[in-house]
Coordinates of C-alpha atoms and ligand atoms in Angstrom, one line a residue:
X1 CA 29.2 50.4 -35.4
X2 CA 31.9 47.8 -35.8
X3 CA 34.3 48.0 -38.7
X4 CA 34.8 44.3 -38.8
X5 CA 33.0 41.9 -41.1
X6 CA 35.0 38.7 -40.6
X7 CA 33.7 36.0 -38.4
X8 CA 35.1 35.9 -34.8
X9 CA 37.4 33.0 -35.5
X10 CA 38.9 34.8 -38.5
X11 CA 39.9 38.0 -36.7
X12 CA 43.7 38.2 -36.5
X13 CA 46.0 41.2 -35.8
X14 CA 47.3 42.7 -39.0
X15 CA 51.0 42.2 -39.0
X16 CA 53.6 42.1 -41.8
X17 CA 55.4 38.8 -42.4
X18 CA 58.8 39.4 -40.7
X19 CA 60.7 37.5 -43.2
X20 CA 59.2 39.1 -46.3
X21 CA 59.5 42.6 -44.6
X22 CA 63.2 42.2 -44.0
X23 CA 63.8 40.6 -47.4
X24 CA 62.1 43.7 -49.0
X25 CA 64.6 46.0 -47.1
X26 CA 67.5 43.9 -48.4
X27 CA 66.3 44.4 -51.9
X28 CA 66.2 48.1 -51.4
X29 CA 69.7 48.1 -50.0
X30 CA 70.9 46.0 -53.1
X31 CA 69.4 48.7 -55.4
X32 CA 71.2 51.4 -53.4
X33 CA 74.6 49.9 -52.6
X34 CA 75.0 47.1 -55.2
X35 CA 74.6 43.3 -54.6
X36 CA 78.3 42.8 -53.9
X37 CA 78.0 45.1 -50.8
X38 CA 74.9 43.5 -49.3
X39 CA 74.5 40.2 -47.5
X40 CA 70.9 39.1 -47.9
X41 CA 70.5 36.1 -45.6
X42 CA 66.8 36.3 -45.3
X43 CA 65.0 33.9 -47.6
X44 CA 65.0 30.2 -47.1
X45 CA 65.8 29.2 -50.7
X46 CA 69.0 28.2 -52.4
X47 CA 70.6 31.1 -54.3
X48 CA 73.7 31.2 -56.4
X49 CA 76.6 33.5 -55.3
X50 CA 74.9 36.4 -57.1
X51 CA 71.7 36.0 -55.2
X52 CA 69.8 34.4 -58.1
X53 CA 67.3 31.6 -57.2
X54 CA 68.5 28.1 -58.0
X55 CA 65.9 26.2 -60.0
X56 CA 67.3 22.8 -61.0
X57 CA 67.6 22.4 -64.8
X58 CA 67.1 18.6 -64.3
X59 CA 63.7 19.4 -62.8
X60 CA 62.4 22.2 -65.0
X61 CA 63.7 20.6 -68.2
X62 CA 61.3 17.7 -67.6
X63 CA 58.4 20.1 -66.8
X64 CA 59.0 22.1 -70.0
X65 CA 59.1 19.0 -72.2
X66 CA 55.8 17.8 -70.8
X67 CA 52.7 18.0 -73.1
X68 CA 50.5 20.9 -72.0
X69 CA 47.6 18.7 -71.1
X70 CA 49.8 16.7 -68.7
X71 CA 50.4 19.9 -66.8
X72 CA 47.0 21.3 -67.1
X73 CA 44.8 18.4 -66.1
X74 CA 43.6 17.7 -62.6
X75 CA 45.4 15.0 -60.6
X76 CA 43.4 12.5 -58.5
X77 CA 42.8 13.8 -55.0
X78 CA 45.2 11.2 -53.6
X79 CA 47.8 12.2 -56.1
X80 CA 49.1 10.4 -59.3
X81 CA 49.8 6.8 -58.3
X82 CA 53.3 6.9 -59.9
X83 CA 54.1 10.0 -57.9
X84 CA 53.0 8.4 -54.7
X85 CA 55.3 5.4 -55.5
X86 CA 58.2 7.7 -56.4
X87 CA 57.7 9.6 -53.1
X88 CA 57.7 6.5 -50.9
X89 CA 60.7 5.0 -52.6
X90 CA 62.9 8.1 -52.7
X91 CA 61.8 9.4 -49.3
X92 CA 62.6 6.2 -47.3
X93 CA 65.5 5.3 -49.7
X94 CA 66.0 1.8 -48.3
X95 CA 65.0 2.8 -44.7
X96 CA 61.3 2.0 -45.0
X97 CA 59.8 1.3 -41.6
X98 CA 58.1 -2.1 -41.1
X99 CA 54.5 -0.7 -41.1
X100 CA 51.4 -0.1 -43.2
X101 CA 52.3 3.0 -45.1
X102 CA 49.9 5.4 -46.9
X103 CA 50.7 8.5 -48.8
X104 CA 48.5 11.3 -50.0
X105 CA 49.7 14.3 -52.2
X106 CA 49.4 17.8 -50.7
X107 CA 50.3 21.3 -51.7
X108 CA 53.8 21.4 -50.2
X109 CA 54.9 20.3 -46.8
X110 CA 52.6 23.1 -45.4
X111 CA 49.6 21.2 -46.7
X112 CA 50.9 18.0 -45.1
X113 CA 51.3 19.8 -41.7
X114 CA 47.7 21.2 -42.0
X115 CA 46.3 17.7 -42.6
X116 CA 48.3 16.2 -39.7
X117 CA 47.3 18.9 -37.2
X118 CA 43.6 19.0 -38.3
X119 CA 43.0 15.2 -38.3
X120 CA 45.2 14.1 -35.3
X121 CA 44.4 16.7 -32.7
X122 CA 41.2 17.8 -31.1
X123 CA 40.0 21.4 -30.8
X124 CA 41.8 23.2 -27.9
X125 CA 44.7 20.6 -27.8
X126 CA 48.2 21.6 -27.2
X127 CA 50.8 20.5 -29.8
X128 CA 54.3 20.0 -28.6
X129 CA 57.3 21.2 -30.6
X130 CA 60.8 22.7 -29.8
X131 CA 61.2 26.3 -28.6
X132 CA 63.1 27.0 -31.8
X133 CA 60.5 26.3 -34.5
X134 CA 59.1 27.4 -37.9
X135 CA 56.5 30.0 -37.0
X136 CA 53.8 28.8 -39.5
X137 CA 53.2 25.9 -37.0
X138 CA 51.6 28.4 -34.8
X139 CA 49.6 30.0 -37.7
X140 CA 48.3 26.7 -38.8
X141 CA 47.5 25.5 -35.3
X142 CA 45.7 28.6 -34.2
X143 CA 43.6 28.8 -37.3
X144 CA 42.3 25.3 -36.4
X145 CA 41.8 26.3 -32.7
X146 CA 44.9 24.3 -31.5
X147 CA 47.9 25.7 -29.6
X148 CA 51.6 25.3 -29.8
X149 CA 53.5 24.4 -26.6
X150 CA 57.3 24.0 -26.5
X151 CA 60.1 22.1 -24.9
X152 CA 63.7 23.3 -24.8
X153 CA 65.5 22.0 -27.9
X154 CA 69.0 22.1 -26.5
X155 CA 70.8 21.0 -23.4
X156 CA 73.6 23.2 -22.1
X157 CA 76.1 21.3 -24.1
X158 CA 74.2 21.6 -27.4
X159 CA 72.5 18.2 -27.7
X160 CA 68.8 17.4 -28.0
X161 CA 67.1 18.1 -24.7
X162 CA 65.5 14.7 -24.2
X163 CA 64.8 15.5 -20.5
X164 CA 62.8 18.6 -21.2
X165 CA 61.0 16.9 -24.1
X166 CA 59.9 14.1 -21.8
X167 CA 58.9 16.5 -19.0
X168 CA 56.8 18.7 -21.3
X169 CA 55.3 15.7 -23.1
X170 CA 54.2 14.1 -19.8
X171 CA 52.8 17.4 -18.5
X172 CA 50.6 17.9 -21.6
X173 CA 49.6 14.2 -21.9
X174 CA 48.3 14.4 -18.3
X175 CA 45.8 17.0 -19.5
X176 CA 44.8 15.5 -22.9
X177 CA 43.8 12.2 -24.3
X178 CA 46.1 12.6 -27.2
X179 CA 49.3 14.5 -28.0
X180 CA 50.9 15.4 -31.3
X181 CA 54.5 16.3 -31.2
X182 CA 56.3 17.8 -34.2
X183 CA 60.0 17.2 -34.7
X184 CA 61.5 19.1 -37.6
X185 CA 64.6 17.0 -38.4
X186 CA 67.0 16.6 -40.0
X187 CA 68.3 20.1 -40.8
X188 CA 65.9 21.9 -38.6
X189 CA 64.6 25.4 -39.5
X190 CA 65.9 27.7 -38.0
X191 CA 68.8 26.0 -36.2
X192 CA 70.2 23.5 -38.6
X193 CA 70.0 20.8 -35.9
X194 CA 69.5 17.1 -36.8
X195 CA 68.4 14.6 -34.2
X196 CA 71.0 11.9 -34.0
X197 CA 70.2 8.2 -34.3
X198 CA 71.0 7.7 -30.6
X199 CA 68.7 10.6 -29.6
X200 CA 66.0 9.0 -31.7
X201 CA 66.4 5.7 -29.8
X202 CA 65.8 7.6 -26.6
X203 CA 62.8 9.6 -27.9
X204 CA 61.2 6.5 -29.3
X205 CA 61.7 4.3 -26.2
X206 CA 60.0 7.1 -24.3
X207 CA 57.1 7.5 -26.7
X208 CA 56.5 3.7 -26.7
X209 CA 56.5 3.7 -22.9
X210 CA 53.9 6.5 -22.9
X211 CA 51.8 4.5 -25.3
X212 CA 51.6 1.7 -22.8
X213 CA 48.7 3.6 -21.4
X214 CA 45.9 2.4 -23.7
X215 CA 43.8 5.5 -22.9
X216 CA 46.3 7.8 -24.6
X217 CA 47.0 8.4 -28.3
X218 CA 50.6 9.3 -29.2
X219 CA 51.1 11.1 -32.5
X220 CA 54.5 12.0 -34.0
X221 CA 54.8 14.3 -37.0
X222 CA 58.3 14.5 -38.5
X223 CA 58.7 17.6 -40.6
X224 CA 61.4 16.6 -43.2
X225 CA 61.3 19.7 -45.4
X226 CA 65.1 19.9 -45.6
X227 CA 66.0 16.2 -45.6
X228 CA 67.5 16.3 -49.1
X229 CA 70.3 18.6 -47.9
X230 CA 71.3 16.7 -44.7
X231 CA 74.2 14.3 -44.0
X232 CA 76.1 12.2 -46.4
X233 CA 74.1 10.3 -49.0
X234 CA 71.0 8.9 -47.1
X235 CA 72.5 8.5 -43.6
X236 CA 70.0 11.0 -42.2
X237 CA 67.1 8.8 -43.2
X238 CA 68.3 5.8 -41.2
X239 CA 66.0 6.6 -38.3
X240 CA 62.9 5.8 -40.3
X241 CA 63.5 2.1 -39.8
X242 CA 63.4 2.7 -36.1
X243 CA 59.8 3.8 -36.5
X244 CA 58.7 0.2 -37.0
X245 CA 56.5 -2.1 -34.9
X246 CA 54.4 0.7 -33.5
X247 CA 51.8 0.0 -30.9
X248 CA 48.3 0.7 -32.3
X249 CA 47.9 3.9 -30.2
X250 CA 51.0 5.4 -31.7
X251 CA 50.7 7.0 -35.2
X252 CA 53.6 8.5 -37.2
X253 CA 53.4 10.9 -40.1
X254 CA 56.1 12.7 -42.2
X255 CA 55.5 16.0 -44.0
X256 CA 57.2 15.6 -47.4
X257 CA 58.0 18.6 -49.5
X258 CA 59.4 19.1 -53.0
X259 CA 60.1 22.7 -52.3
X260 CA 63.8 22.4 -51.4
X261 CA 64.7 18.9 -52.7
X262 CA 63.4 19.6 -56.2
X263 CA 63.5 23.4 -56.0
X264 CA 59.8 23.4 -56.8
X265 CA 58.9 25.9 -54.1
X266 CA 56.2 27.7 -56.1
X267 CA 54.7 24.7 -57.7
X268 CA 53.3 23.7 -54.3
X269 CA 53.8 20.0 -54.1
X270 CA 54.4 17.6 -51.2
X271 CA 52.8 14.7 -49.5
X272 CA 51.6 13.5 -46.1
X273 CA 53.0 10.0 -45.4
X274 CA 51.4 8.2 -42.5
X275 CA 52.2 4.8 -41.0
X276 CA 50.9 2.4 -38.4
X277 CA 51.5 -1.2 -37.4
X278 CA 47.7 -1.7 -37.9
X279 CA 46.3 -1.7 -41.4
X280 CA 42.9 -0.3 -40.4
X281 CA 44.6 2.7 -38.7
X282 CA 46.6 3.3 -41.8
X283 CA 43.5 3.1 -44.0
X284 CA 41.7 5.4 -41.7
X285 CA 44.5 8.0 -42.1
X286 CA 44.2 7.8 -45.9
X287 CA 40.4 8.5 -45.8
X288 CA 40.9 11.4 -43.4
X289 CA 43.7 12.9 -45.5
X290 CA 41.6 12.6 -48.7
X291 CA 38.7 14.3 -47.0
X292 CA 40.9 17.2 -45.9
X293 CA 42.4 17.4 -49.4
X294 CA 39.0 17.7 -50.9
X295 CA 37.8 20.2 -48.3
X296 CA 40.9 22.5 -48.6
X297 CA 42.5 22.4 -52.0
X298 CA 41.0 19.5 -53.9
X299 CA 44.2 18.2 -55.4
X300 CA 47.9 18.8 -55.9
X301 CA 50.0 20.0 -58.9
X302 CA 49.9 17.4 -61.6
X303 CA 52.8 18.7 -63.6
X304 CA 55.0 18.6 -60.5
X305 CA 53.9 15.1 -59.7
X306 CA 54.8 14.0 -63.3
X307 CA 58.2 15.6 -62.9
X308 CA 59.0 13.6 -59.7
X309 CA 57.7 10.3 -61.1
X310 CA 59.6 10.8 -64.5
X311 CA 62.8 11.5 -62.7
X312 CA 62.4 8.5 -60.5
X313 CA 61.6 6.2 -63.4
X314 CA 64.3 7.3 -65.9
X315 CA 67.8 6.4 -64.9
X316 CA 69.4 9.2 -67.0
X317 CA 67.2 11.8 -65.6
X318 CA 67.6 10.5 -62.1
X319 CA 71.4 10.6 -62.4
X320 CA 71.3 14.1 -63.8
X321 CA 69.1 15.3 -61.0
X322 CA 71.2 13.6 -58.3
X323 CA 74.4 15.2 -59.7
X324 CA 72.8 18.6 -59.7
X325 CA 71.3 18.3 -56.2
X326 CA 74.6 16.9 -54.8
X327 CA 76.5 19.8 -56.3
X328 CA 74.3 22.3 -54.4
X329 CA 74.4 20.1 -51.3
X330 CA 78.2 20.5 -51.4
X331 CA 78.0 24.3 -51.9
X332 CA 75.6 24.6 -49.1
X333 CA 77.9 22.6 -46.8
X334 CA 80.9 24.7 -47.7
X335 CA 79.0 27.9 -47.0
X336 CA 77.8 26.6 -43.6
X337 CA 81.3 25.4 -42.7
X338 CA 82.7 28.8 -43.6
X339 CA 80.1 30.6 -41.4
X340 CA 80.6 28.2 -38.4
X341 CA 84.4 28.4 -38.7
X342 CA 84.4 32.2 -38.9
X343 CA 82.0 32.4 -36.0
X344 CA 84.3 30.2 -33.9
X345 CA 87.3 32.5 -34.7
X346 CA 85.5 35.6 -33.3
X347 CA 83.7 33.8 -30.4
X348 CA 80.3 34.5 -31.9
X349 CA 77.8 32.2 -30.2
X350 CA 75.7 30.1 -32.6
X351 CA 73.3 27.2 -32.0
X352 CA 74.6 23.7 -32.8
X353 CA 74.5 23.4 -36.6
X354 CA 74.5 20.0 -38.3
X355 CA 72.8 20.4 -41.7
X356 CA 70.6 22.5 -43.9
X357 CA 69.7 26.0 -45.0
X358 CA 70.1 28.0 -41.7
X359 CA 72.3 28.8 -38.8
X360 CA 70.8 30.6 -35.8
X361 CA 72.3 32.9 -33.2
X362 CA 70.7 33.2 -29.8
X363 CA 70.2 36.7 -28.4
X364 CA 68.0 38.8 -26.2
X365 CA 67.2 41.6 -28.6
X366 CA 66.6 39.9 -31.9
X367 CA 64.6 42.8 -33.5
X368 CA 67.1 45.5 -32.4
X369 CA 70.0 43.4 -33.5
X370 CA 68.5 42.6 -36.9
X371 CA 67.7 46.3 -37.3
X372 CA 71.3 47.4 -36.4
X373 CA 72.8 44.8 -38.8
X374 CA 70.9 46.4 -41.7
X375 CA 73.1 49.5 -41.1
X376 CA 76.0 47.2 -42.0
X377 CA 74.1 45.8 -45.0
X378 CA 73.7 42.4 -43.4
X379 CA 70.1 41.3 -43.4
X380 CA 69.0 38.5 -41.0
X381 CA 65.6 37.4 -39.9
X382 CA 64.7 38.2 -36.2
X383 CA 63.1 35.3 -34.4
X384 CA 61.6 35.0 -30.9
X385 CA 64.9 33.9 -29.3
X386 CA 67.6 35.0 -31.8
X387 CA 68.4 35.8 -35.3
X388 CA 68.7 33.5 -38.3
X389 CA 71.3 33.5 -41.0
X390 CA 70.3 31.7 -44.2
X391 CA 73.5 30.2 -45.5
X392 CA 71.5 28.8 -48.4
X393 CA 71.2 32.3 -49.9
X394 CA 74.7 33.7 -49.3
X395 CA 78.1 33.1 -51.1
X396 CA 80.9 31.2 -49.2
X397 CA 82.9 34.4 -49.2
X398 CA 80.2 36.5 -47.5
X399 CA 79.5 33.6 -45.1
X400 CA 83.1 33.8 -44.0
X401 CA 83.0 37.6 -43.6
X402 CA 79.7 38.1 -41.9
X403 CA 80.4 36.6 -38.4
X404 CA 83.0 39.2 -37.4
X405 CA 80.5 42.0 -38.3
X406 CA 77.6 40.3 -36.5
X407 CA 79.7 39.8 -33.4
X408 CA 80.7 43.5 -33.4
X409 CA 77.0 44.5 -33.6
X410 CA 75.8 42.0 -31.1
X411 CA 78.4 43.1 -28.6
X412 CA 76.9 46.6 -28.6
X413 CA 73.6 45.1 -27.2
X414 CA 75.3 43.2 -24.3
Ligands
PLP501 N1 58.6 23.0 -42.7 C1 59.6 23.8 -42.6 C2 60.4 23.8 -41.3 C3 59.9 24.8 -43.6 O1 60.8 25.7 -43.4 C4 59.1 24.8 -44.7 C5 59.3 25.8 -45.7 O2 60.0 26.8 -45.6 C6 58.0 23.8 -44.8 C7 57.8 22.9 -43.8 C8 57.1 23.7 -45.9 O3 57.4 24.2 -47.1 P1 56.5 23.9 -48.4 O4 55.1 24.1 -48.0 O5 57.0 24.9 -49.4 O6 56.7 22.5 -48.8

């Protein structure tokens, strides 16, 4: 007799989450050797130099001052109107595309990705993303009966590999009526890469060219989870205006998250923002997103939505929040610069880093290397094609020291 009760589509291999498993080992090492002797670069969250999670006072002060019923009540399925307005204004920050824009609240960027994949791909479709990618894309797609296919993110000289992107896109589009591509930028997880404005020009010219075939539907999902920690001021948002004047068979969405930008990771709040040159297509998106919301989680976190809209509408709060966020953006940049500089000094190969929480190192034996590094009390996440160092979670001093040790260990596997 079978020992399985789950339905066929729900049968998955039991495997521990690699990130949480290695993070658990780092905690054990901290207990044993003391936190000053352990470099825990596993979790993708901002930590202070002592390894304590950063939760912005300017955000949680607003939440704690809120009447209980404003936290406790349901929000509308679409999200609180003032939240949706705050999201659109702060997200585009002066770089709004010329299009019909609709926004629906979701539980985190994850919820937004789920809505996009479910509603804009057909069962069995391939979804195109880069070969370095956030692994939940695969989890979300396979649960829905879709599949992730990849293109090479980098050229030999460390730029966006437009040629391979085009090649893979064309190959898949020849087999399907529609194709969704996910670009996680700026500050990609796990590489820290940000697509430049010039690279965007090339990508968009290509997508618009493909859209000239009226029988094909082109869907672009930009995953912007780390946008608040990228570039100077709002420069990394400038590409949004390029996503204007879209042909009707090209639809663009952005997965917005409050996890990093507001340090509201556990409150689970984000939004899916969709836009089209055609009003009916934008309205259709909203209806589909609302249906998915109702079917999956009903509605998002009302307290979190109130925090975002209060900060947006109160100049003092907004200034306080901006100062706090920028302070951490600066700390993050200094940590990353320390790591990149120290890697350069010892000839440690890293992928091109531009912004954000992570630096990645390509290698052939990621699991073995991650394991060997634990012997040196450095904890890094193994990925399919390398290992990831979370500069967001490690002090500048440790970021400066780690590359020499990593290099020594990696060389043993050559
Ligand atoms: N996209 C990427 C690349 C991420 O790394 C994350 C979180 O780690 C998310 C999206 C979604 O985060 P959340 O669901 O917490 O908003």
